[in-house]
CSV table of C-alpha atoms in Angstrom, one decimal:
chain,number,residue,atom,x,y,z
A,1,MET,CA,26.7,2.0,4.0
A,2,LEU,CA,24.8,2.5,7.2
A,3,MET,CA,22.4,5.1,7.4
A,4,LYS,CA,20.5,6.9,9.2
A,5,LEU,CA,16.7,6.6,10.0
A,6,ALA,CA,14.0,8.2,11.7
A,7,VAL,CA,10.6,6.6,11.7
A,8,LEU,CA,7.2,8.6,11.6
A,9,SER,CA,5.1,7.3,12.8
A,10,TYR,CA,4.1,3.7,14.6
A,11,SER,CA,0.3,3.5,12.1
A,12,HIS,CA,0.1,-0.7,11.7
A,13,HIS,CA,3.1,-1.0,9.8
A,14,GLY,CA,5.9,2.1,11.1
A,15,ARG,CA,7.2,-0.5,14.1
A,16,GLY,CA,7.5,-2.8,10.9
A,17,ILE,CA,9.0,-0.7,9.0
A,18,GLY,CA,11.7,0.2,10.8
A,19,ARG,CA,12.7,-3.1,12.1
A,20,MET,CA,13.9,-3.9,8.2
A,21,GLY,CA,15.7,-1.2,8.1
A,22,CYS,CA,17.7,-2.2,10.9
A,23,ASP,CA,17.8,-5.8,10.0
A,24,LEU,CA,19.5,-4.3,6.6
A,25,GLY,CA,21.8,-2.5,8.6
A,26,HIS,CA,21.1,0.8,9.1
A,27,GLU,CA,19.5,2.6,12.6
A,28,ILE,CA,17.1,4.2,14.4
A,29,VAL,CA,18.1,7.2,15.2
A,30,GLY,CA,14.6,9.0,16.3
A,31,VAL,CA,11.0,8.2,16.2
A,32,MET,CA,7.9,10.2,16.0
A,33,ASP,CA,4.1,9.5,16.9
A,34,GLU,CA,1.4,12.5,18.6
A,35,ASN,CA,0.5,9.6,21.0
A,36,LYS,CA,2.0,8.6,24.1
A,37,ASN,CA,1.5,5.2,24.0
A,38,ALA,CA,2.7,4.7,20.3
A,39,ARG,CA,5.8,6.7,20.9
A,40,THR,CA,7.0,4.7,23.7
A,41,GLN,CA,6.2,1.5,22.1
A,42,LEU,CA,8.3,3.1,19.0
A,43,GLU,CA,11.5,4.5,21.7
A,44,LYS,CA,11.6,1.5,23.2
A,45,GLU,CA,11.4,-1.1,19.6
A,46,PHE,CA,14.5,1.0,18.7
A,47,SER,CA,16.5,2.6,22.3
A,48,CYS,CA,16.0,6.0,20.6
A,49,LEU,CA,14.3,9.3,21.3
A,50,GLY,CA,11.1,9.8,21.0
A,51,PHE,CA,9.2,13.0,19.3
A,52,ASP,CA,5.8,14.4,19.5
A,53,THR,CA,5.8,16.2,15.8
A,54,ALA,CA,7.4,15.0,12.5
A,55,GLY,CA,9.4,18.5,12.7
A,56,ALA,CA,10.9,18.2,15.8
A,57,CYS,CA,12.1,14.3,14.8
A,58,LEU,CA,13.8,16.1,11.8
A,59,ASP,CA,15.1,18.9,13.1
A,60,ALA,CA,16.4,16.8,16.7
A,61,VAL,CA,18.1,13.5,14.6
A,62,ARG,CA,18.6,15.1,11.7
A,63,PRO,CA,18.2,11.6,9.7
A,64,ASP,CA,19.4,10.7,6.1
A,65,VAL,CA,16.0,9.2,5.3
A,66,ALA,CA,12.4,9.3,6.9
A,67,LEU,CA,10.0,6.1,7.3
A,68,ILE,CA,7.1,7.7,7.1
A,69,THR,CA,3.3,5.5,7.9
A,70,GLY,CA,1.0,7.3,9.6
A,71,LYS,CA,-2.6,8.7,9.9
A,72,HIS,CA,-4.0,8.7,6.6
A,73,ILE,CA,-5.5,12.4,6.7
A,74,GLU,CA,-1.5,13.0,8.8
A,75,ILE,CA,1.1,11.3,6.2
A,76,PRO,CA,0.6,14.4,3.8
A,77,SER,CA,1.7,16.6,6.4
A,78,HIS,CA,5.1,14.2,7.4
A,79,ILE,CA,5.7,14.6,4.0
A,80,GLN,CA,5.6,18.2,4.2
A,81,ALA,CA,8.4,18.2,6.8
A,82,CYS,CA,10.1,15.5,4.2
A,83,VAL,CA,10.4,18.5,1.8
A,84,ASP,CA,10.7,21.2,4.0
A,85,ARG,CA,14.2,20.0,5.1
A,86,ARG,CA,14.9,17.9,2.3
A,87,ILE,CA,15.0,15.0,3.6
A,88,PRO,CA,14.3,11.6,0.8
A,89,TYR,CA,12.3,9.6,1.9
A,90,LEU,CA,10.0,6.3,1.9
A,91,VAL,CA,6.5,6.2,2.0
A,92,ASP,CA,4.0,3.9,2.7
A,93,LYS,CA,0.0,3.2,1.9
A,94,PRO,CA,-1.9,4.5,2.0
A,95,PHE,CA,-0.4,7.9,1.6
A,96,ALA,CA,-3.0,10.2,2.6
A,97,ASP,CA,-7.0,9.8,2.5
A,98,CYS,CA,-7.2,11.5,-0.3
A,99,ALA,CA,-5.5,12.3,-3.4
A,100,ALA,CA,-6.8,15.8,-3.1
A,101,ARG,CA,-4.6,16.1,0.2
A,102,LEU,CA,-1.8,14.6,-1.2
A,103,ARG,CA,-1.5,16.6,-4.3
A,104,PRO,CA,0.1,19.8,-2.8
A,105,VAL,CA,3.2,18.2,-0.9
A,106,ALA,CA,3.7,15.7,-3.7
A,107,GLU,CA,4.0,18.2,-6.3
A,108,ALA,CA,6.2,20.8,-4.4
A,109,SER,CA,8.0,17.4,-3.9
A,110,GLU,CA,9.2,17.2,-7.3
A,111,LYS,CA,9.4,20.9,-7.8
A,112,HIS,CA,11.8,20.7,-5.4
A,113,GLY,CA,13.6,17.4,-6.6
A,114,VAL,CA,13.4,15.4,-2.8
A,115,PHE,CA,13.9,11.3,-3.2
A,116,SER,CA,10.4,10.1,-2.8
A,117,THR,CA,10.0,6.4,-2.8
A,118,LEU,CA,7.1,4.2,-1.9
A,119,THR,CA,6.8,0.8,-0.2
A,120,LEU,CA,4.5,-1.5,-2.3
A,121,PRO,CA,6.1,-5.1,-1.8
A,122,ASN,CA,3.6,-6.7,-4.8
A,123,ARG,CA,6.3,-4.6,-6.9
A,124,ALA,CA,9.2,-6.8,-6.0
A,125,SER,CA,6.8,-10.6,-6.2
A,126,LYS,CA,7.7,-13.2,-8.4
A,127,ILE,CA,4.8,-13.5,-10.3
A,128,VAL,CA,5.1,-9.6,-11.2
A,129,ALA,CA,8.1,-9.8,-12.5
A,130,VAL,CA,7.1,-13.5,-14.4
A,131,VAL,CA,4.3,-11.3,-15.8
A,132,LYS,CA,6.7,-8.4,-16.7
A,133,LYS,CA,8.9,-11.0,-18.3
A,134,MET,CA,6.2,-12.5,-20.7
A,135,VAL,CA,4.7,-9.3,-21.7
A,136,ALA,CA,8.1,-8.1,-23.0
A,137,ASP,CA,8.8,-11.2,-24.8
A,138,GLY,CA,5.5,-12.1,-26.0
A,139,SER,CA,3.9,-15.2,-24.5
A,140,LEU,CA,1.4,-13.8,-22.5
A,141,GLY,CA,-0.2,-12.0,-26.1
A,142,LYS,CA,-2.6,-8.6,-25.3
A,143,LEU,CA,-3.6,-8.4,-21.9
A,144,VAL,CA,-6.9,-7.6,-21.1
A,145,LEU,CA,-8.3,-9.2,-17.8
A,146,TYR,CA,-6.3,-8.4,-14.3
A,147,ASN,CA,-7.7,-9.1,-11.0
A,148,SER,CA,-7.4,-8.7,-7.9
A,149,ARG,CA,-8.2,-9.7,-4.0
A,150,LEU,CA,-6.3,-8.5,-1.0
A,151,ASN,CA,-8.3,-10.4,2.0
A,152,ASN,CA,-7.7,-9.8,5.7
A,153,GLY,CA,-9.1,-10.3,8.8
A,154,PRO,CA,-11.7,-8.6,11.0
A,155,PRO,CA,-11.4,-4.5,11.0
A,156,THR,CA,-11.5,-5.9,14.9
A,157,ARG,CA,-7.7,-6.9,15.4
A,158,TYR,CA,-7.2,-2.8,14.8
A,159,ASP,CA,-9.4,-1.9,17.7
A,160,PRO,CA,-7.0,-2.7,20.3
A,161,THR,CA,-4.3,-1.3,19.1
A,162,PRO,CA,-2.7,1.9,18.1
A,163,SER,CA,-3.8,1.7,14.6
A,164,ALA,CA,-7.5,1.7,16.1
A,165,TRP,CA,-8.1,5.1,14.0
A,166,HIS,CA,-8.2,2.7,11.3
A,167,ASN,CA,-11.9,2.2,11.5
A,168,ILE,CA,-12.4,5.9,12.1
A,169,PRO,CA,-12.7,7.1,8.2
A,170,SER,CA,-12.8,10.3,9.3
A,171,ILE,CA,-9.4,9.9,10.1
A,172,SER,CA,-9.2,7.1,7.4
A,173,GLY,CA,-10.8,7.9,4.1
A,174,GLY,CA,-12.9,4.5,5.0
A,175,GLY,CA,-12.2,0.8,5.5
A,176,SER,CA,-10.5,-2.2,3.9
A,177,TRP,CA,-10.3,-0.1,0.5
A,178,ALA,CA,-8.9,3.1,2.1
A,179,THR,CA,-5.7,0.5,3.7
A,180,GLU,CA,-5.0,-2.3,0.9
A,181,GLY,CA,-7.0,-0.9,-2.2
A,182,ALA,CA,-3.7,0.5,-3.7
A,183,HIS,CA,-2.3,-1.7,-3.9
A,184,GLY,CA,-4.4,-4.0,-6.0
A,185,ILE,CA,-4.3,-0.3,-8.0
A,186,ASP,CA,-0.8,0.4,-8.4
A,187,THR,CA,-0.3,-3.1,-9.6
A,188,TYR,CA,-3.3,-2.8,-12.2
A,189,LEU,CA,-0.5,0.6,-13.5
A,190,GLN,CA,2.3,-1.0,-14.1
A,191,PHE,CA,0.9,-2.9,-16.8
A,192,VAL,CA,-1.4,0.0,-18.5
A,193,GLY,CA,1.6,2.6,-18.2
A,194,GLU,CA,-0.2,6.0,-18.0
A,195,ARG,CA,-3.3,5.2,-19.9
A,196,GLN,CA,-6.2,6.9,-19.2
A,197,VAL,CA,-7.8,4.8,-16.6
A,198,THR,CA,-11.8,4.9,-16.0
A,199,VAL,CA,-14.1,3.5,-12.8
A,200,VAL,CA,-16.6,1.3,-14.5
A,201,GLY,CA,-18.1,-0.2,-11.5
A,202,ALA,CA,-17.8,-0.4,-8.0
A,203,ILE,CA,-19.6,-1.8,-4.5
A,204,ILE,CA,-18.3,-1.1,-0.6
A,205,SER,CA,-19.6,-3.0,1.7
A,206,ASN,CA,-19.9,-3.1,5.7
A,207,ALA,CA,-23.3,-6.4,5.1
A,208,MET,CA,-20.5,-8.6,7.1
A,209,TYR,CA,-20.0,-6.6,10.0
A,210,GLY,CA,-22.5,-3.5,9.8
A,211,ARG,CA,-19.5,-1.2,11.2
A,212,GLU,CA,-19.4,2.4,9.8
A,213,ILE,CA,-15.9,1.4,7.4
A,214,GLU,CA,-16.1,-1.3,4.6
A,215,ASP,CA,-15.1,-4.7,5.3
A,216,SER,CA,-15.2,-5.4,1.5
A,217,ALA,CA,-14.8,-3.4,-1.3
A,218,VAL,CA,-14.8,-4.3,-5.6
A,219,GLY,CA,-13.5,-1.2,-7.9
A,220,MET,CA,-13.6,-2.4,-11.7
A,221,LEU,CA,-11.9,-0.5,-14.0
A,222,ARG,CA,-11.0,-0.2,-17.6
A,223,SER,CA,-8.2,1.7,-19.6
A,224,ASP,CA,-9.0,3.1,-22.8
A,225,ASP,CA,-7.1,0.6,-24.9
A,226,GLY,CA,-9.4,-2.5,-23.1
A,227,VAL,CA,-8.2,-3.4,-20.2
A,228,THR,CA,-10.2,-4.2,-17.7
A,229,GLY,CA,-9.2,-4.5,-14.1
A,230,ILE,CA,-11.0,-6.3,-11.0
A,231,ILE,CA,-10.0,-5.2,-7.8
A,232,GLU,CA,-10.9,-6.4,-4.5
A,233,SER,CA,-10.0,-5.8,-0.8
A,234,GLY,CA,-11.8,-6.7,2.4
A,235,TYR,CA,-12.1,-7.6,6.3
A,236,THR,CA,-13.5,-10.8,5.9
A,237,PHE,CA,-11.2,-13.2,5.4
A,238,PRO,CA,-11.4,-15.3,10.0
A,239,SER,CA,-9.6,-14.1,12.5
A,240,GLU,CA,-8.1,-17.2,13.7
A,241,GLY,CA,-6.9,-19.7,11.1
A,242,GLY,CA,-3.8,-20.2,9.6
A,243,ARG,CA,-3.1,-17.4,7.4
A,244,SER,CA,-3.8,-13.6,7.7
A,245,GLY,CA,-5.7,-13.2,4.5
A,246,ASP,CA,-7.2,-14.6,1.2
A,247,HIS,CA,-4.7,-13.2,-1.2
A,248,PHE,CA,-5.4,-13.7,-5.3
A,249,PHE,CA,-3.7,-12.1,-8.4
A,250,ARG,CA,-5.0,-12.9,-11.8
A,251,PHE,CA,-3.6,-12.0,-15.2
A,252,ILE,CA,-5.5,-13.1,-18.0
A,253,GLY,CA,-3.3,-12.6,-21.4
A,254,SER,CA,-4.4,-13.5,-25.7
A,255,LYS,CA,-2.0,-16.0,-25.2
A,256,ALA,CA,-1.6,-16.9,-21.6
A,257,SER,CA,-2.6,-16.9,-17.6
A,258,VAL,CA,-1.1,-16.6,-15.0
A,259,PHE,CA,-2.9,-16.9,-11.1
A,260,ALA,CA,-0.8,-16.6,-7.9
A,261,PHE,CA,-2.8,-18.7,-5.2
A,262,TYR,CA,-2.1,-20.1,-1.8
A,263,GLY,CA,-1.3,-23.9,-1.4
A,264,LYS,CA,-2.6,-26.0,1.1
A,265,LYS,CA,0.8,-25.9,3.5
A,266,GLY,CA,-0.2,-21.6,3.2
A,267,GLU,CA,2.9,-21.3,1.0
A,268,PRO,CA,2.0,-18.5,-2.0
A,269,LEU,CA,2.2,-20.3,-6.0
A,270,ILE,CA,2.3,-19.0,-9.0
A,271,GLU,CA,0.5,-20.5,-11.8
A,272,ILE,CA,1.4,-20.2,-15.2
A,273,ASN,CA,-1.2,-21.4,-18.0
A,274,THR,CA,0.4,-21.7,-21.8
A,275,SER,CA,-0.3,-23.9,-24.9
A,276,SER,CA,3.1,-25.7,-24.2
A,277,GLY,CA,0.7,-26.5,-20.7
A,278,THR,CA,1.0,-26.3,-16.4
A,279,GLU,CA,3.9,-24.6,-14.7
A,280,PHE,CA,3.7,-24.6,-11.0
A,281,GLU,CA,6.4,-22.2,-8.7
A,282,GLU,CA,6.5,-21.0,-5.9
A,283,ASP,CA,6.9,-16.8,-4.9
A,284,LEU,CA,8.0,-15.3,-1.8
A,285,GLY,CA,6.4,-14.2,1.3
A,286,HIS,CA,4.4,-10.8,1.7
A,287,GLY,CA,7.3,-10.2,5.0
A,288,GLU,CA,10.3,-10.7,2.2
A,289,ARG,CA,9.0,-8.6,-0.6
A,290,MET,CA,8.2,-5.8,1.7
A,291,ARG,CA,11.8,-6.3,3.0
A,292,ASN,CA,13.0,-6.3,-0.4
A,293,VAL,CA,11.1,-2.7,-1.3
A,294,ILE,CA,12.2,-1.4,2.0
A,295,ASN,CA,15.8,-3.1,1.1
A,296,GLU,CA,15.2,-1.5,-3.1
A,297,GLY,CA,14.0,2.5,-1.5
A,298,LEU,CA,17.2,2.9,1.0
A,299,SER,CA,19.8,1.6,-1.8
A,300,ALA,CA,18.7,4.2,-4.2
A,301,ILE,CA,19.1,6.6,-2.2
A,302,GLN,CA,22.1,5.3,-1.1
A,303,GLU,CA,23.7,5.3,-4.8
A,304,GLY,CA,21.6,8.1,-6.3
A,305,ARG,CA,19.2,6.4,-8.4
A,306,VAL,CA,16.0,7.3,-9.6
A,307,PRO,CA,13.6,5.2,-7.4
A,308,GLU,CA,11.2,2.6,-9.7
A,309,THR,CA,8.1,5.1,-8.0
A,310,ASN,CA,8.2,8.3,-6.2
A,311,ILE,CA,4.7,10.4,-4.7
A,312,LEU,CA,3.7,11.3,-7.9
A,313,ASP,CA,2.9,7.7,-8.6
A,314,ALA,CA,1.3,7.5,-5.2
A,315,VAL,CA,-1.4,10.7,-6.0
A,316,ARG,CA,-2.7,8.7,-9.1
A,317,ILE,CA,-3.5,5.5,-7.3
A,318,LEU,CA,-5.1,8.0,-4.7
A,319,GLU,CA,-7.7,9.5,-8.0
A,320,ILE,CA,-8.1,6.4,-8.7
A,321,GLN,CA,-9.5,4.5,-5.1
A,322,ASP,CA,-11.3,8.5,-5.0
A,323,ALA,CA,-13.0,7.2,-8.0
A,324,VAL,CA,-14.2,3.7,-6.7
A,325,TYR,CA,-15.2,5.4,-3.7
A,326,ASP,CA,-17.6,8.8,-5.7
A,327,HIS,CA,-18.6,5.7,-7.6
A,328,ALA,CA,-20.0,3.1,-4.8
A,329,ARG,CA,-21.4,6.0,-3.0
A,330,LEU,CA,-23.4,7.6,-5.2
A,331,ASN,CA,-25.9,4.7,-5.2
A,332,PRO,CA,-27.4,2.9,-2.4
A,333,LEU,CA,-27.7,-0.1,-3.8
A,334,THR,CA,-23.2,0.0,-4.1
A,335,ASN,CA,-22.8,2.1,-0.7
A,336,GLY,CA,-23.9,0.0,3.2
A,337,PRO,CA,-26.4,-1.6,3.3
A,338,TYR,CA,-25.7,-0.8,7.6
A,339,PRO,CA,-25.6,3.3,7.5
A,340,MET,CA,-21.6,4.2,6.7
A,341,GLY,CA,-19.7,6.9,8.9
A,342,ALA,CA,-18.8,9.5,6.3
A,343,ALA,CA,-15.1,10.5,5.3
A,344,ALA,CA,-12.4,12.5,5.7
A,345,ALA,CA,-13.7,16.1,4.7
A,346,ARG,CA,-10.9,16.8,1.4
A,347,PRO,CA,-9.7,19.4,1.3
């Protein structure tokens, strides 16, 4: 069934997410971005009306669903506009620059029963499905270590685009960790569940480019039942090359281990190591994962199903993201080495 969608706003993924919505058979009936040039790009892309505020867009076009992206410090206000009008929404990471900014609107969203779900493509990956199955049937044993790396191209890729504000920490909250850290954190939380998680180590570094945002970051986590998480994000992959980045997973269990990496031709591979030997299979590409996650969210709205994620999951992700930043910023040895800009002021 065709649904009417609104895109709020251009951001880094807004146009792409909107395009996927169209490819899935839905219609973009309105777009929003406060920046005129970005808004014009969206209007041309989707041949629809554009608006400079979320509220004006939602009131004018009355969509069935809002696709929310945008500046990290502004996404919560887009969500609030949906909550006020009881419009279901899908929201792209990083959801906000900090948990404190997102928490009030997330709680309001849940209080009023407004449908929400998160566009986190790891959840549609084969490796996550493989590891979940191995946990369920006991073949992985006890998960003891989770490691992920999401390392994309340099921050200069944002500079000539409407997403240049990603490199302004007072808007984005930081660099690679603020923009990409949510993916690795979310996958870790999928497997530790509701257990208490503590940050035991962290580094944010701008050693490669010397800009006021970090170009690489590492967060070390530990659940209260002993599952270690080592999550890395970066902007240090070469700007020219056959791939967009360096993306890696490692799940270590007491009986088996599962890795994800790229083959020689850039194909995403899964390596499963058990006492019986080693097996390989190919994973889905990022685009297909993202498409599947968006389709799942839209289908859940149409079918009246409870989604796999909701906006409170985003708050928990941001709480851990914030704790890694706080840990790293306490010590000059884990923050720098060049001067870094101040993050957005927390509410």
